[in-house]
Amino acid sequence: MSKSLILERILNNSTFYRNAFRITGWLVLISTFISLGIAGYITQKVFNPEPPVFIICTVDGRMIPVDSLTHKTRP
């Protein structure tokens, strides 16, 4: 084999590994951001749950209006 052919094969191999390393780096970076986003979303849902909504009704099914104590204004 001639030296130029060997050199060409070596250069092709190095670009292959360089491109594979770049792609792997981007995939690690993207998966890190996705994992951090999911962890943040789960943390937010665990530590800040939505308050329950209570519906009060009579025995025959009529709704009773309920007002929150935190929304009432003091006289």
PDB file of C-alpha atoms in Angstrom:
ATOM      1  CA  MET A   1       0.000   0.000   0.000  1.00  0.00           C
ATOM      2  CA  SER A   2       1.214   3.445  -0.753  1.00  0.00           C
ATOM      3  CA  LYS A   3       1.845   5.988   1.971  1.00  0.00           C
ATOM      4  CA  SER A   4      -0.869   8.296   0.687  1.00  0.00           C
ATOM      5  CA  LEU A   5      -3.471   5.530   0.935  1.00  0.00           C
ATOM      6  CA  ILE A   6      -2.426   4.712   4.503  1.00  0.00           C
ATOM      7  CA  LEU A   7      -2.478   8.400   5.405  1.00  0.00           C
ATOM      8  CA  GLU A   8      -5.946   8.760   3.879  1.00  0.00           C
ATOM      9  CA  ARG A   9      -7.228   5.813   5.923  1.00  0.00           C
ATOM     10  CA  ILE A  10      -5.806   7.280   9.114  1.00  0.00           C
ATOM     11  CA  LEU A  11      -7.401  10.656   8.401  1.00  0.00           C
ATOM     12  CA  ASN A  12     -10.749   9.016   7.666  1.00  0.00           C
ATOM     13  CA  ASN A  13     -10.573   7.099  10.946  1.00  0.00           C
ATOM     14  CA  SER A  14      -9.733  10.229  12.917  1.00  0.00           C
ATOM     15  CA  THR A  15     -12.651  12.151  11.432  1.00  0.00           C
ATOM     16  CA  PHE A  16     -14.928   9.203  12.220  1.00  0.00           C
ATOM     17  CA  TYR A  17     -13.902   9.214  15.877  1.00  0.00           C
ATOM     18  CA  ARG A  18     -14.050  13.018  16.043  1.00  0.00           C
ATOM     19  CA  ASN A  19     -17.578  13.047  14.634  1.00  0.00           C
ATOM     20  CA  ALA A  20     -18.670  10.212  16.936  1.00  0.00           C
ATOM     21  CA  PHE A  21     -17.230  12.076  19.934  1.00  0.00           C
ATOM     22  CA  ARG A  22     -19.061  15.272  18.949  1.00  0.00           C
ATOM     23  CA  ILE A  23     -22.359  13.454  18.523  1.00  0.00           C
ATOM     24  CA  THR A  24     -21.892  11.660  21.849  1.00  0.00           C
ATOM     25  CA  GLY A  25     -21.102  14.963  23.563  1.00  0.00           C
ATOM     26  CA  TRP A  26     -24.265  16.577  22.216  1.00  0.00           C
ATOM     27  CA  LEU A  27     -26.361  13.576  23.231  1.00  0.00           C
ATOM     28  CA  VAL A  28     -24.955  13.682  26.772  1.00  0.00           C
ATOM     29  CA  LEU A  29     -25.637  17.422  26.990  1.00  0.00           C
ATOM     30  CA  ILE A  30     -29.199  17.113  25.694  1.00  0.00           C
ATOM     31  CA  SER A  31     -29.998  14.143  27.936  1.00  0.00           C
ATOM     32  CA  THR A  32     -28.609  16.065  30.924  1.00  0.00           C
ATOM     33  CA  PHE A  33     -30.919  19.006  30.220  1.00  0.00           C
ATOM     34  CA  ILE A  34     -33.903  16.708  29.740  1.00  0.00           C
ATOM     35  CA  SER A  35     -33.117  14.872  32.995  1.00  0.00           C
ATOM     36  CA  LEU A  36     -32.763  18.143  34.904  1.00  0.00           C
ATOM     37  CA  GLY A  37     -36.060  19.369  33.466  1.00  0.00           C
ATOM     38  CA  ILE A  38     -37.885  16.206  34.474  1.00  0.00           C
ATOM     39  CA  ALA A  39     -36.324  16.297  37.952  1.00  0.00           C
ATOM     40  CA  GLY A  40     -37.348  19.958  38.349  1.00  0.00           C
ATOM     41  CA  TYR A  41     -40.902  19.228  37.239  1.00  0.00           C
ATOM     42  CA  ILE A  42     -41.229  16.299  39.660  1.00  0.00           C
ATOM     43  CA  THR A  43     -39.729  18.359  42.492  1.00  0.00           C
ATOM     44  CA  GLN A  44     -42.164  21.198  41.804  1.00  0.00           C
ATOM     45  CA  LYS A  45     -45.130  18.799  41.800  1.00  0.00           C
ATOM     46  CA  VAL A  46     -44.024  17.109  45.037  1.00  0.00           C
ATOM     47  CA  PHE A  47     -43.302  20.269  47.053  1.00  0.00           C
ATOM     48  CA  ASN A  48     -46.129  22.451  45.646  1.00  0.00           C
ATOM     49  CA  PRO A  49     -49.186  20.220  45.272  1.00  0.00           C
ATOM     50  CA  GLU A  50     -52.436  21.679  44.007  1.00  0.00           C
ATOM     51  CA  PRO A  51     -54.901  22.346  46.837  1.00  0.00           C
ATOM     52  CA  PRO A  52     -57.915  20.040  46.914  1.00  0.00           C
ATOM     53  CA  VAL A  53     -61.258  21.307  45.666  1.00  0.00           C
ATOM     54  CA  PHE A  54     -64.157  20.440  47.935  1.00  0.00           C
ATOM     55  CA  ILE A  55     -67.701  20.315  46.624  1.00  0.00           C
ATOM     56  CA  ILE A  56     -70.399  20.451  49.291  1.00  0.00           C
ATOM     57  CA  CYS A  57     -73.933  19.379  48.490  1.00  0.00           C
ATOM     58  CA  THR A  58     -77.101  18.418  50.312  1.00  0.00           C
ATOM     59  CA  VAL A  59     -78.571  14.938  50.476  1.00  0.00           C
ATOM     60  CA  ASP A  60     -80.818  15.637  47.484  1.00  0.00           C
ATOM     61  CA  GLY A  61     -77.866  16.881  45.371  1.00  0.00           C
ATOM     62  CA  ARG A  62     -78.239  20.669  45.587  1.00  0.00           C
ATOM     63  CA  MET A  63     -74.948  22.554  45.688  1.00  0.00           C
ATOM     64  CA  ILE A  64     -74.130  24.670  48.749  1.00  0.00           C
ATOM     65  CA  PRO A  65     -72.052  27.763  47.948  1.00  0.00           C
ATOM     66  CA  VAL A  66     -68.758  27.807  49.852  1.00  0.00           C
ATOM     67  CA  ASP A  67     -66.334  30.698  50.138  1.00  0.00           C
ATOM     68  CA  SER A  68     -62.720  30.342  51.192  1.00  0.00           C
ATOM     69  CA  LEU A  69     -61.722  31.935  54.468  1.00  0.00           C
ATOM     70  CA  THR A  70     -58.577  33.397  52.931  1.00  0.00           C
ATOM     71  CA  HIS A  71     -60.593  35.392  50.370  1.00  0.00           C
ATOM     72  CA  LYS A  72     -62.951  37.033  52.856  1.00  0.00           C
ATOM     73  CA  THR A  73     -62.274  40.664  53.614  1.00  0.00           C
ATOM     74  CA  ARG A  74     -62.277  41.838  57.195  1.00  0.00           C
ATOM     75  CA  PRO A  75     -64.728  44.606  58.143  1.00  0.00           C
TER      76      PRO A  75
END
